[in-house]
mmCIF file of C-alpha atoms in Angstrom:
data_model
loop_
_atom_site.group_PDB
_atom_site.id
_atom_site.type_symbol
_atom_site.label_atom_id
_atom_site.label_comp_id
_atom_site.label_asym_id
_atom_site.label_seq_id
_atom_site.Cartn_x
_atom_site.Cartn_y
_atom_site.Cartn_z
ATOM 1 C CA MET A 1 111.026 120.670 119.867
ATOM 2 C CA ARG A 2 114.448 122.161 121.733
ATOM 3 C CA SER A 3 115.349 118.326 123.050
ATOM 4 C CA ILE A 4 114.009 116.550 119.649
ATOM 5 C CA PHE A 5 116.780 118.965 117.766
ATOM 6 C CA ALA A 6 119.685 118.334 120.287
ATOM 7 C CA HIS A 7 119.167 114.693 119.894
ATOM 8 C CA ARG A 8 118.772 115.243 116.095
ATOM 9 C CA GLN A 9 121.775 112.917 114.913
ATOM 10 C CA LEU A 10 120.169 110.146 116.867
ATOM 11 C CA LEU A 11 117.167 110.327 115.286
ATOM 12 C CA GLY A 12 118.978 109.743 112.302
ATOM 13 C CA LEU A 13 120.841 106.949 113.162
ATOM 14 C CA LEU A 14 117.499 105.509 114.301
ATOM 15 C CA VAL A 15 115.631 106.187 111.177
ATOM 16 C CA ARG A 16 118.926 104.356 109.063
ATOM 17 C CA ARG A 17 118.922 101.550 111.594
ATOM 18 C CA ASP A 18 114.829 100.977 111.120
ATOM 19 C CA VAL A 19 115.475 101.262 106.982
ATOM 20 C CA LYS A 20 118.655 98.631 107.237
ATOM 21 C CA SER A 21 116.686 96.351 109.785
ATOM 22 C CA ARG A 22 113.686 95.446 107.692
ATOM 23 C CA TYR A 23 116.002 94.065 104.902
ATOM 24 C CA LYS A 24 118.859 92.395 107.035
ATOM 25 C CA ASP A 25 120.926 89.509 105.890
ATOM 26 C CA SER A 26 118.833 89.626 102.317
ATOM 27 C CA ALA A 27 120.916 89.687 98.938
ATOM 28 C CA LEU A 28 119.048 92.779 97.429
ATOM 29 C CA GLY A 29 119.058 94.554 101.066
ATOM 30 C CA LEU A 30 117.245 98.237 99.940
ATOM 31 C CA LEU A 31 116.512 96.584 96.373
ATOM 32 C CA TRP A 32 113.621 95.247 97.586
ATOM 33 C CA THR A 33 112.068 98.660 98.681
ATOM 34 C CA LEU A 34 111.567 99.104 94.628
ATOM 35 C CA ILE A 35 110.816 95.257 94.135
ATOM 36 C CA ASN A 36 107.507 95.128 96.426
ATOM 37 C CA PRO A 37 105.524 98.571 94.857
ATOM 38 C CA LEU A 38 106.886 97.214 91.323
ATOM 39 C CA VAL A 39 104.906 93.394 91.805
ATOM 40 C CA GLN A 40 102.384 95.482 93.966
ATOM 41 C CA LEU A 41 101.828 97.523 90.289
ATOM 42 C CA VAL A 42 101.915 94.446 88.777
ATOM 43 C CA VAL A 43 99.451 92.309 90.327
ATOM 44 C CA TYR A 44 97.260 95.453 90.533
ATOM 45 C CA TYR A 45 97.243 95.806 87.283
ATOM 46 C CA THR A 46 96.611 92.582 86.285
ATOM 47 C CA VAL A 47 94.685 90.156 88.694
ATOM 48 C CA MET A 48 92.305 93.562 89.558
ATOM 49 C CA GLY A 49 92.731 95.468 86.371
ATOM 50 C CA GLN A 50 92.579 92.740 84.081
ATOM 51 C CA PHE A 51 91.172 89.516 85.437
ATOM 52 C CA LEU A 52 88.221 91.228 87.901
ATOM 53 C CA GLY A 53 87.602 93.627 85.603
ATOM 54 C CA ALA A 54 87.931 96.852 87.774
ATOM 55 C CA ALA A 55 89.374 98.190 85.081
ATOM 56 C CA ARG A 56 86.547 99.146 83.018
ATOM 57 C CA GLY A 57 85.175 101.131 85.228
ATOM 58 C CA ILE A 58 88.100 103.347 85.998
ATOM 59 C CA ASP A 59 90.657 104.576 83.156
ATOM 60 C CA ASP A 60 94.081 103.750 83.920
ATOM 61 C CA PHE A 61 93.159 101.479 86.685
ATOM 62 C CA ALA A 62 96.493 100.143 87.700
ATOM 63 C CA LEU A 63 98.160 103.912 88.229
ATOM 64 C CA TYR A 64 94.549 104.832 90.081
ATOM 65 C CA ILE A 65 94.889 102.313 92.428
ATOM 66 C CA PHE A 66 98.705 102.474 92.714
ATOM 67 C CA SER A 67 98.475 106.099 93.150
ATOM 68 C CA GLY A 68 95.993 105.773 95.957
ATOM 69 C CA LEU A 69 97.822 102.906 98.065
ATOM 70 C CA THR A 70 101.034 104.785 97.660
ATOM 71 C CA ILE A 71 100.119 107.673 99.818
ATOM 72 C CA TYR A 72 98.274 105.290 102.387
ATOM 73 C CA VAL A 73 100.989 103.353 102.892
ATOM 74 C CA LEU A 74 102.835 106.236 104.268
ATOM 75 C CA PHE A 75 100.300 106.628 106.902
ATOM 76 C CA SER A 76 100.228 103.099 107.577
ATOM 77 C CA GLU A 77 103.712 102.013 107.976
ATOM 78 C CA THR A 78 103.353 105.486 110.145
ATOM 79 C CA VAL A 79 101.194 104.745 112.480
ATOM 80 C CA ALA A 80 102.125 100.737 112.749
ATOM 81 C CA GLY A 81 105.610 101.829 113.100
ATOM 82 C CA ALA A 82 105.637 104.345 115.568
ATOM 83 C CA THR A 83 102.665 102.452 118.220
ATOM 84 C CA ALA A 84 105.216 99.503 118.480
ATOM 85 C CA SER A 85 108.207 102.128 118.819
ATOM 86 C CA VAL A 86 108.677 102.670 122.478
ATOM 87 C CA VAL A 87 108.003 99.118 123.548
ATOM 88 C CA ALA A 88 110.511 97.892 120.726
ATOM 89 C CA ASN A 89 113.289 100.361 122.100
ATOM 90 C CA ALA A 90 113.026 98.986 125.823
ATOM 91 C CA GLY A 91 116.362 98.255 126.268
ATOM 92 C CA LEU A 92 117.184 102.419 125.275
ATOM 93 C CA VAL A 93 114.149 103.559 127.341
ATOM 94 C CA LYS A 94 115.433 101.873 130.405
ATOM 95 C CA LYS A 95 119.474 102.592 130.333
ATOM 96 C CA VAL A 96 119.515 106.312 128.857
ATOM 97 C CA TYR A 97 117.399 109.127 129.066
ATOM 98 C CA VAL A 98 116.371 110.611 125.692
ATOM 99 C CA PRO A 99 113.472 112.485 124.413
ATOM 100 C CA ARG A 100 110.668 109.514 124.075
ATOM 101 C CA GLU A 101 109.716 111.236 120.946
ATOM 102 C CA VAL A 102 112.622 110.482 118.760
ATOM 103 C CA PHE A 103 111.575 106.735 118.274
ATOM 104 C CA PRO A 104 108.363 107.390 116.899
ATOM 105 C CA LEU A 105 109.660 109.879 114.461
ATOM 106 C CA ALA A 106 112.124 107.616 113.444
ATOM 107 C CA SER A 107 109.378 105.404 112.297
ATOM 108 C CA VAL A 108 107.750 108.709 110.500
ATOM 109 C CA GLY A 109 111.212 108.999 108.811
ATOM 110 C CA SER A 110 111.405 105.372 108.206
ATOM 111 C CA ALA A 111 107.514 105.389 106.502
ATOM 112 C CA SER A 112 108.598 108.504 104.899
ATOM 113 C CA PHE A 113 112.180 106.720 102.640
ATOM 114 C CA THR A 114 109.607 103.929 101.952
ATOM 115 C CA PHE A 115 107.554 105.824 100.585
ATOM 116 C CA ALA A 116 109.995 108.438 98.544
ATOM 117 C CA MET A 117 110.728 104.746 96.929
ATOM 118 C CA GLN A 118 107.525 104.009 96.103
ATOM 119 C CA VAL A 119 106.876 107.669 95.069
ATOM 120 C CA VAL A 120 109.925 106.782 92.213
ATOM 121 C CA VAL A 121 108.184 103.520 90.994
ATOM 122 C CA LEU A 122 104.699 105.222 90.644
ATOM 123 C CA VAL A 123 106.514 108.235 88.867
ATOM 124 C CA ILE A 124 108.439 105.989 86.352
ATOM 125 C CA ALA A 125 105.266 103.685 86.300
ATOM 126 C CA CYS A 126 102.803 106.783 85.095
ATOM 127 C CA PHE A 127 105.761 107.443 82.101
ATOM 128 C CA VAL A 128 105.858 103.589 80.917
ATOM 129 C CA LEU A 129 102.222 103.359 80.866
ATOM 130 C CA GLY A 130 101.673 106.902 79.209
ATOM 131 C CA ALA A 131 99.953 108.882 81.410
ATOM 132 C CA PRO A 132 102.802 111.114 82.469
ATOM 133 C CA PRO A 133 102.111 113.704 85.474
ATOM 134 C CA LEU A 134 103.348 116.371 84.004
ATOM 135 C CA SER A 135 100.305 119.260 84.949
ATOM 136 C CA ALA A 136 99.424 121.884 87.746
ATOM 137 C CA ASP A 137 97.545 119.107 89.353
ATOM 138 C CA LEU A 138 101.111 117.440 90.518
ATOM 139 C CA LEU A 139 100.951 120.442 93.149
ATOM 140 C CA PHE A 140 97.946 118.532 94.806
ATOM 141 C CA ALA A 141 100.657 115.856 95.938
ATOM 142 C CA ILE A 142 102.409 118.144 98.704
ATOM 143 C CA PRO A 143 98.994 118.738 100.991
ATOM 144 C CA ALA A 144 98.527 115.188 100.443
ATOM 145 C CA VAL A 145 101.601 114.220 101.892
ATOM 146 C CA LEU A 146 101.496 116.647 104.801
ATOM 147 C CA ILE A 147 97.472 115.471 105.753
ATOM 148 C CA MET A 148 99.436 111.696 105.618
ATOM 149 C CA LEU A 149 102.436 113.031 107.801
ATOM 150 C CA ILE A 150 100.400 115.382 110.405
ATOM 151 C CA PHE A 151 97.813 112.895 110.926
ATOM 152 C CA GLY A 152 99.876 109.983 111.049
ATOM 153 C CA THR A 153 102.712 111.547 113.531
ATOM 154 C CA ALA A 154 99.105 112.708 115.717
ATOM 155 C CA LEU A 155 98.113 109.190 115.641
ATOM 156 C CA GLY A 156 101.171 107.673 116.277
ATOM 157 C CA LEU A 157 102.453 109.576 119.044
ATOM 158 C CA LEU A 158 99.210 108.888 120.798
ATOM 159 C CA LEU A 159 98.925 105.251 120.232
ATOM 160 C CA ALA A 160 102.416 105.071 121.119
ATOM 161 C CA GLY A 161 102.365 106.144 124.850
ATOM 162 C CA LEU A 162 98.640 103.815 125.398
ATOM 163 C CA ASN A 163 100.664 101.273 123.730
ATOM 164 C CA VAL A 164 103.133 101.214 126.721
ATOM 165 C CA TYR A 165 100.526 100.807 129.094
ATOM 166 C CA LEU A 166 97.919 98.613 127.420
ATOM 167 C CA ARG A 167 100.334 96.145 124.761
ATOM 168 C CA ASP A 168 96.896 95.768 122.358
ATOM 169 C CA MET A 169 96.961 99.205 120.717
ATOM 170 C CA GLN A 170 99.286 97.945 117.940
ATOM 171 C CA TYR A 171 96.376 95.250 117.273
ATOM 172 C CA LEU A 172 93.521 97.846 117.784
ATOM 173 C CA SER A 173 95.943 100.268 115.341
ATOM 174 C CA GLN A 174 96.241 97.236 113.001
ATOM 175 C CA ILE A 175 92.077 96.699 112.784
ATOM 176 C CA VAL A 176 91.990 100.982 112.597
ATOM 177 C CA LEU A 177 94.362 100.645 109.098
ATOM 178 C CA MET A 178 92.657 97.924 107.631
ATOM 179 C CA LEU A 179 88.999 99.441 108.283
ATOM 180 C CA ALA A 180 90.670 103.338 107.023
ATOM 181 C CA MET A 181 92.255 101.797 103.810
ATOM 182 C CA TRP A 182 88.578 100.281 102.805
ATOM 183 C CA SER A 183 86.952 103.507 103.997
ATOM 184 C CA SER A 184 88.710 105.262 101.636
ATOM 185 C CA PRO A 185 88.751 105.554 97.599
ATOM 186 C CA ILE A 186 91.374 103.600 97.228
ATOM 187 C CA VAL A 187 90.025 100.575 94.690
ATOM 188 C CA TYR A 188 87.169 102.815 93.847
ATOM 189 C CA GLY A 189 85.810 105.435 93.082
ATOM 190 C CA TRP A 190 85.232 108.768 95.051
ATOM 191 C CA THR A 191 82.216 108.963 92.527
ATOM 192 C CA MET A 192 80.873 105.380 93.204
ATOM 193 C CA VAL A 193 79.974 106.621 97.376
ATOM 194 C CA ARG A 194 78.493 109.914 96.053
ATOM 195 C CA ASP A 195 76.357 107.882 93.902
ATOM 196 C CA THR A 196 75.737 105.061 96.280
ATOM 197 C CA PHE A 197 74.823 107.816 98.787
ATOM 198 C CA ALA A 198 72.201 109.227 96.383
ATOM 199 C CA LEU A 199 70.427 106.252 95.503
ATOM 200 C CA ALA A 200 69.635 105.232 98.942
ATOM 201 C CA GLY A 201 68.496 108.741 99.661
ATOM 202 C CA LEU A 202 71.045 110.350 101.947
ATOM 203 C CA PRO A 203 71.185 113.402 102.442
ATOM 204 C CA SER A 204 74.217 115.621 100.886
ATOM 205 C CA TRP A 205 75.720 116.441 103.874
ATOM 206 C CA ALA A 206 76.324 112.403 103.887
ATOM 207 C CA ILE A 207 79.158 112.739 101.259
ATOM 208 C CA ASP A 208 80.876 115.852 102.450
ATOM 209 C CA VAL A 209 81.023 114.227 106.221
ATOM 210 C CA TYR A 210 82.239 110.887 104.363
ATOM 211 C CA THR A 211 84.565 113.498 102.288
ATOM 212 C CA ALA A 212 86.145 115.341 105.471
ATOM 213 C CA ASN A 213 88.107 112.017 106.195
ATOM 214 C CA PRO A 214 91.979 113.448 106.142
ATOM 215 C CA LEU A 215 92.554 110.028 104.370
ATOM 216 C CA THR A 216 89.759 109.895 101.435
ATOM 217 C CA LEU A 217 91.222 113.495 100.770
ATOM 218 C CA ALA A 218 95.065 112.511 100.589
ATOM 219 C CA VAL A 219 94.181 109.814 98.440
ATOM 220 C CA LEU A 220 91.732 112.129 96.507
ATOM 221 C CA GLY A 221 94.694 114.264 96.407
ATOM 222 C CA PHE A 222 97.445 111.972 95.615
ATOM 223 C CA HIS A 223 94.840 110.776 92.763
ATOM 224 C CA ARG A 224 94.714 114.728 91.205
ATOM 225 C CA ALA A 225 98.299 114.298 90.569
ATOM 226 C CA PHE A 226 99.122 111.334 89.293
ATOM 227 C CA TRP A 227 95.868 109.937 87.522
ATOM 228 C CA THR A 228 96.066 111.841 84.511
ATOM 229 C CA ALA A 229 92.744 109.853 82.824
ATOM 230 C CA GLY A 230 90.569 111.664 85.740
ATOM 231 C CA GLU A 231 88.054 114.243 85.658
ATOM 232 C CA PRO A 232 87.165 117.552 87.173
ATOM 233 C CA SER A 233 84.202 115.200 87.956
ATOM 234 C CA ASP A 234 85.541 112.395 89.681
ATOM 235 C CA TYR A 235 86.539 114.863 92.559
ATOM 236 C CA PRO A 236 84.295 116.207 95.296
ATOM 237 C CA SER A 237 84.630 120.306 94.639
ATOM 238 C CA GLN A 238 86.985 122.722 96.291
ATOM 239 C CA LEU A 239 89.497 119.848 96.709
ATOM 240 C CA LEU A 240 92.296 121.712 97.718
ATOM 241 C CA LEU A 241 90.121 124.178 99.790
ATOM 242 C CA ARG A 242 89.036 120.860 101.900
ATOM 243 C CA MET A 243 92.744 119.819 101.739
ATOM 244 C CA ALA A 244 93.612 123.328 103.554
ATOM 245 C CA ILE A 245 91.042 122.963 106.127
ATOM 246 C CA ALA A 246 92.463 119.866 107.110
ATOM 247 C CA ILE A 247 95.664 120.770 107.382
ATOM 248 C CA VAL A 248 94.492 123.451 109.625
ATOM 249 C CA VAL A 249 92.545 120.997 111.957
ATOM 250 C CA GLY A 250 95.662 118.636 112.067
ATOM 251 C CA LEU A 251 98.505 121.027 113.345
ATOM 252 C CA PRO A 252 96.118 121.562 116.955
ATOM 253 C CA LEU A 253 95.486 117.866 116.975
ATOM 254 C CA LEU A 254 99.377 117.464 116.743
ATOM 255 C CA TRP A 255 100.012 119.399 119.427
ATOM 256 C CA LEU A 256 97.212 117.895 121.871
ATOM 257 C CA CYS A 257 98.635 114.015 121.069
ATOM 258 C CA HIS A 258 101.874 114.971 121.600
ATOM 259 C CA ARG A 259 100.987 116.500 124.815
ATOM 260 C CA ALA A 260 99.158 112.782 125.632
ATOM 261 C CA PHE A 261 102.056 111.765 124.862
ATOM 262 C CA ALA A 262 104.581 113.876 127.031
ATOM 263 C CA ARG A 263 101.881 112.941 130.497
ATOM 264 C CA LEU A 264 102.178 109.365 129.522
ATOM 265 C CA GLN A 265 106.031 108.932 128.749
ATOM 266 C CA GLY A 266 106.541 109.787 132.643
ATOM 267 C CA ASN A 267 106.431 105.888 133.707
ATOM 268 C CA PHE A 268 107.811 104.587 130.384
ATOM 269 C CA ALA A 269 110.955 103.321 132.096
ATOM 270 C CA GLN A 270 108.692 101.706 135.126
ATOM 271 C CA GLU A 271 106.348 99.993 132.517
ATOM 272 C CA LEU A 272 108.612 98.724 130.701
#
């Protein structure tokens, strides 16, 4: 940690470079970080909500799905960016010594910037659509973000180290992220899963196992914060306690993944 802190200026430069490189040579530049989520929101509202009828089952469907996707994108961009980060910076890794962790951490910083822009759009959309998130439930966003940062950074560090030796990891991570998205209540309701499990005759602990997924908890937390049309029955009981447990479990997992990355980084220069 001391070595990473000593190279904090380099870390800041890498974050700014990652953000700028996404929209390099474009006329609108960073404005695309706002345009993309705005277009997504309009598409979800019109196509999925109105044309496909999803809005008939979930009130304020556009805010529901956009809030879930906003927190999911923080996780997906963190993992995807971190996985490819060391290989993408092979030139620097081979020429100069810097803590290798700065590369996946820079991806975390870049993903956090994009996430912050999407949250701005989400908050504006809540006010425009007449559902401002002005209650204590807004505090659920804090543990939701912490969960995504902890688990996203842990998985990103592990995959970044493995990707140097086995390049298939970046493609495997895409499949994992796709499965993670559809296994979480982003485009459907948590109550739909609960009811389906009950109809199938599954034991009650099956829905607890499904809910224990950190991504599911973070999505539910973001829904609780920004989807004001939700009722307490739309969420599992003791959601805040479940999120706190996920954070406590995630911290040692983050340490273990960092130790694995530290063991793998010894031959990075030779492998690259």
